[in-house]
């Protein structure tokens, strides 16, 4: 049984008060970047990040080349994932 149901039965307008209360913003986690490259600030050209071996870079490039997915398809997938995440967030907020 839901505790809000029990408390709500004794307190009038509890749901209205809950909606009026400010919502706590979830703390955002620092996202670790999995990128292997960065832009050199001096030359403005891409380079491998410090600590990334050329063997690792070649291995990742090989995996991408064998995936049979074009860069445009990858970008479309990223956009679809972001749209779905936004939709889920919107639906989760609607329940509250």
PDB file of C-alpha atoms in Angstrom:
ATOM      1  CA  UNK A   1       0.000   0.000   0.000  1.00  0.00           C
ATOM      2  CA  UNK A   2       1.198   3.494  -0.796  1.00  0.00           C
ATOM      3  CA  UNK A   3       2.071   5.692   2.199  1.00  0.00           C
ATOM      4  CA  UNK A   4       0.888   8.785   0.325  1.00  0.00           C
ATOM      5  CA  UNK A   5      -2.551   7.203   0.106  1.00  0.00           C
ATOM      6  CA  UNK A   6      -2.681   6.762   3.870  1.00  0.00           C
ATOM      7  CA  UNK A   7      -1.362  10.227   4.651  1.00  0.00           C
ATOM      8  CA  UNK A   8      -3.375  11.832   1.864  1.00  0.00           C
ATOM      9  CA  UNK A   9      -6.621  10.523   3.338  1.00  0.00           C
ATOM     10  CA  UNK A  10      -6.025  12.555   6.507  1.00  0.00           C
ATOM     11  CA  UNK A  11      -4.518  15.716   4.982  1.00  0.00           C
ATOM     12  CA  UNK A  12      -6.708  17.661   2.598  1.00  0.00           C
ATOM     13  CA  UNK A  13      -5.056  19.097  -0.528  1.00  0.00           C
ATOM     14  CA  UNK A  14      -1.850  17.073  -0.001  1.00  0.00           C
ATOM     15  CA  UNK A  15      -1.401  16.457  -3.760  1.00  0.00           C
ATOM     16  CA  UNK A  16      -1.803  20.159  -4.519  1.00  0.00           C
ATOM     17  CA  UNK A  17       0.827  21.027  -1.899  1.00  0.00           C
ATOM     18  CA  UNK A  18       3.217  18.435  -3.340  1.00  0.00           C
ATOM     19  CA  UNK A  19       2.863  19.906  -6.824  1.00  0.00           C
ATOM     20  CA  UNK A  20       3.504  23.409  -5.507  1.00  0.00           C
ATOM     21  CA  UNK A  21       6.696  22.386  -3.707  1.00  0.00           C
ATOM     22  CA  UNK A  22       9.932  22.889  -5.615  1.00  0.00           C
ATOM     23  CA  UNK A  23      11.331  19.697  -7.086  1.00  0.00           C
ATOM     24  CA  UNK A  24      14.812  18.616  -6.166  1.00  0.00           C
ATOM     25  CA  UNK A  25      17.137  18.705  -9.134  1.00  0.00           C
ATOM     26  CA  UNK A  26      19.082  15.453  -9.435  1.00  0.00           C
ATOM     27  CA  UNK A  27      22.820  15.920  -9.262  1.00  0.00           C
ATOM     28  CA  UNK A  28      24.444  15.319 -12.607  1.00  0.00           C
ATOM     29  CA  UNK A  29      27.285  12.868 -12.681  1.00  0.00           C
ATOM     30  CA  UNK A  30      30.477  13.797 -14.412  1.00  0.00           C
ATOM     31  CA  UNK A  31      30.500  11.833 -17.628  1.00  0.00           C
ATOM     32  CA  UNK A  32      33.812  10.270 -18.411  1.00  0.00           C
ATOM     33  CA  UNK A  33      34.744  10.970 -21.984  1.00  0.00           C
ATOM     34  CA  UNK A  34      35.533   7.854 -23.978  1.00  0.00           C
ATOM     35  CA  UNK A  35      36.945   9.832 -26.859  1.00  0.00           C
ATOM     36  CA  UNK A  36      40.429   9.000 -28.034  1.00  0.00           C
ATOM     37  CA  UNK A  37      41.101  12.322 -29.735  1.00  0.00           C
ATOM     38  CA  UNK A  38      41.058  16.016 -28.932  1.00  0.00           C
ATOM     39  CA  UNK A  39      41.701  19.233 -30.823  1.00  0.00           C
ATOM     40  CA  UNK A  40      45.145  20.712 -30.301  1.00  0.00           C
ATOM     41  CA  UNK A  41      44.594  24.327 -29.157  1.00  0.00           C
ATOM     42  CA  UNK A  42      47.707  25.577 -30.966  1.00  0.00           C
ATOM     43  CA  UNK A  43      47.357  23.903 -34.345  1.00  0.00           C
ATOM     44  CA  UNK A  44      43.552  23.403 -34.253  1.00  0.00           C
ATOM     45  CA  UNK A  45      44.085  19.894 -35.620  1.00  0.00           C
ATOM     46  CA  UNK A  46      42.922  16.615 -34.090  1.00  0.00           C
ATOM     47  CA  UNK A  47      45.398  14.568 -32.084  1.00  0.00           C
ATOM     48  CA  UNK A  48      45.364  11.555 -29.786  1.00  0.00           C
ATOM     49  CA  UNK A  49      44.686  12.379 -26.152  1.00  0.00           C
ATOM     50  CA  UNK A  50      47.511  12.021 -23.689  1.00  0.00           C
ATOM     51  CA  UNK A  51      47.780   8.420 -22.531  1.00  0.00           C
ATOM     52  CA  UNK A  52      46.056   6.898 -25.579  1.00  0.00           C
ATOM     53  CA  UNK A  53      48.318   4.507 -27.427  1.00  0.00           C
ATOM     54  CA  UNK A  54      48.338   4.258 -31.197  1.00  0.00           C
ATOM     55  CA  UNK A  55      47.543   0.547 -30.815  1.00  0.00           C
ATOM     56  CA  UNK A  56      44.301   1.411 -29.005  1.00  0.00           C
ATOM     57  CA  UNK A  57      43.403   4.047 -31.624  1.00  0.00           C
ATOM     58  CA  UNK A  58      43.986   1.574 -34.466  1.00  0.00           C
ATOM     59  CA  UNK A  59      41.914  -1.074 -32.652  1.00  0.00           C
ATOM     60  CA  UNK A  60      38.940   1.296 -32.274  1.00  0.00           C
ATOM     61  CA  UNK A  61      39.241   2.452 -35.889  1.00  0.00           C
ATOM     62  CA  UNK A  62      39.251  -1.189 -37.006  1.00  0.00           C
ATOM     63  CA  UNK A  63      36.063  -1.877 -34.987  1.00  0.00           C
ATOM     64  CA  UNK A  64      34.312   1.114 -36.578  1.00  0.00           C
ATOM     65  CA  UNK A  65      35.357   0.135 -40.081  1.00  0.00           C
ATOM     66  CA  UNK A  66      34.021  -3.404 -39.596  1.00  0.00           C
ATOM     67  CA  UNK A  67      30.701  -2.247 -38.130  1.00  0.00           C
ATOM     68  CA  UNK A  68      29.233  -1.542 -41.600  1.00  0.00           C
ATOM     69  CA  UNK A  69      27.618   1.628 -40.258  1.00  0.00           C
ATOM     70  CA  UNK A  70      28.127   5.011 -41.882  1.00  0.00           C
ATOM     71  CA  UNK A  71      28.842   8.141 -39.831  1.00  0.00           C
ATOM     72  CA  UNK A  72      25.439   9.511 -40.884  1.00  0.00           C
ATOM     73  CA  UNK A  73      23.722   6.399 -39.518  1.00  0.00           C
ATOM     74  CA  UNK A  74      25.606   6.770 -36.237  1.00  0.00           C
ATOM     75  CA  UNK A  75      24.496  10.399 -35.956  1.00  0.00           C
ATOM     76  CA  UNK A  76      20.898   9.370 -36.694  1.00  0.00           C
ATOM     77  CA  UNK A  77      21.100   6.721 -33.953  1.00  0.00           C
ATOM     78  CA  UNK A  78      22.478   9.273 -31.473  1.00  0.00           C
ATOM     79  CA  UNK A  79      19.640  11.657 -32.278  1.00  0.00           C
ATOM     80  CA  UNK A  80      17.057   8.889 -31.907  1.00  0.00           C
ATOM     81  CA  UNK A  81      18.500   7.880 -28.538  1.00  0.00           C
ATOM     82  CA  UNK A  82      18.458  11.488 -27.315  1.00  0.00           C
ATOM     83  CA  UNK A  83      14.852  11.932 -28.462  1.00  0.00           C
ATOM     84  CA  UNK A  84      13.814   8.746 -26.660  1.00  0.00           C
ATOM     85  CA  UNK A  85      15.610   9.837 -23.467  1.00  0.00           C
ATOM     86  CA  UNK A  86      13.824  13.187 -23.557  1.00  0.00           C
ATOM     87  CA  UNK A  87      10.502  11.424 -24.104  1.00  0.00           C
ATOM     88  CA  UNK A  88      11.091   9.121 -21.128  1.00  0.00           C
ATOM     89  CA  UNK A  89      12.044  12.087 -18.918  1.00  0.00           C
ATOM     90  CA  UNK A  90       8.910  13.916 -19.980  1.00  0.00           C
ATOM     91  CA  UNK A  91       6.732  10.875 -19.216  1.00  0.00           C
ATOM     92  CA  UNK A  92       8.424  10.383 -15.831  1.00  0.00           C
ATOM     93  CA  UNK A  93       7.764  14.030 -14.897  1.00  0.00           C
ATOM     94  CA  UNK A  94       4.129  13.648 -15.954  1.00  0.00           C
ATOM     95  CA  UNK A  95       3.526  10.966 -13.298  1.00  0.00           C
ATOM     96  CA  UNK A  96       4.583  13.185 -10.395  1.00  0.00           C
TER      97      UNK A  96
END
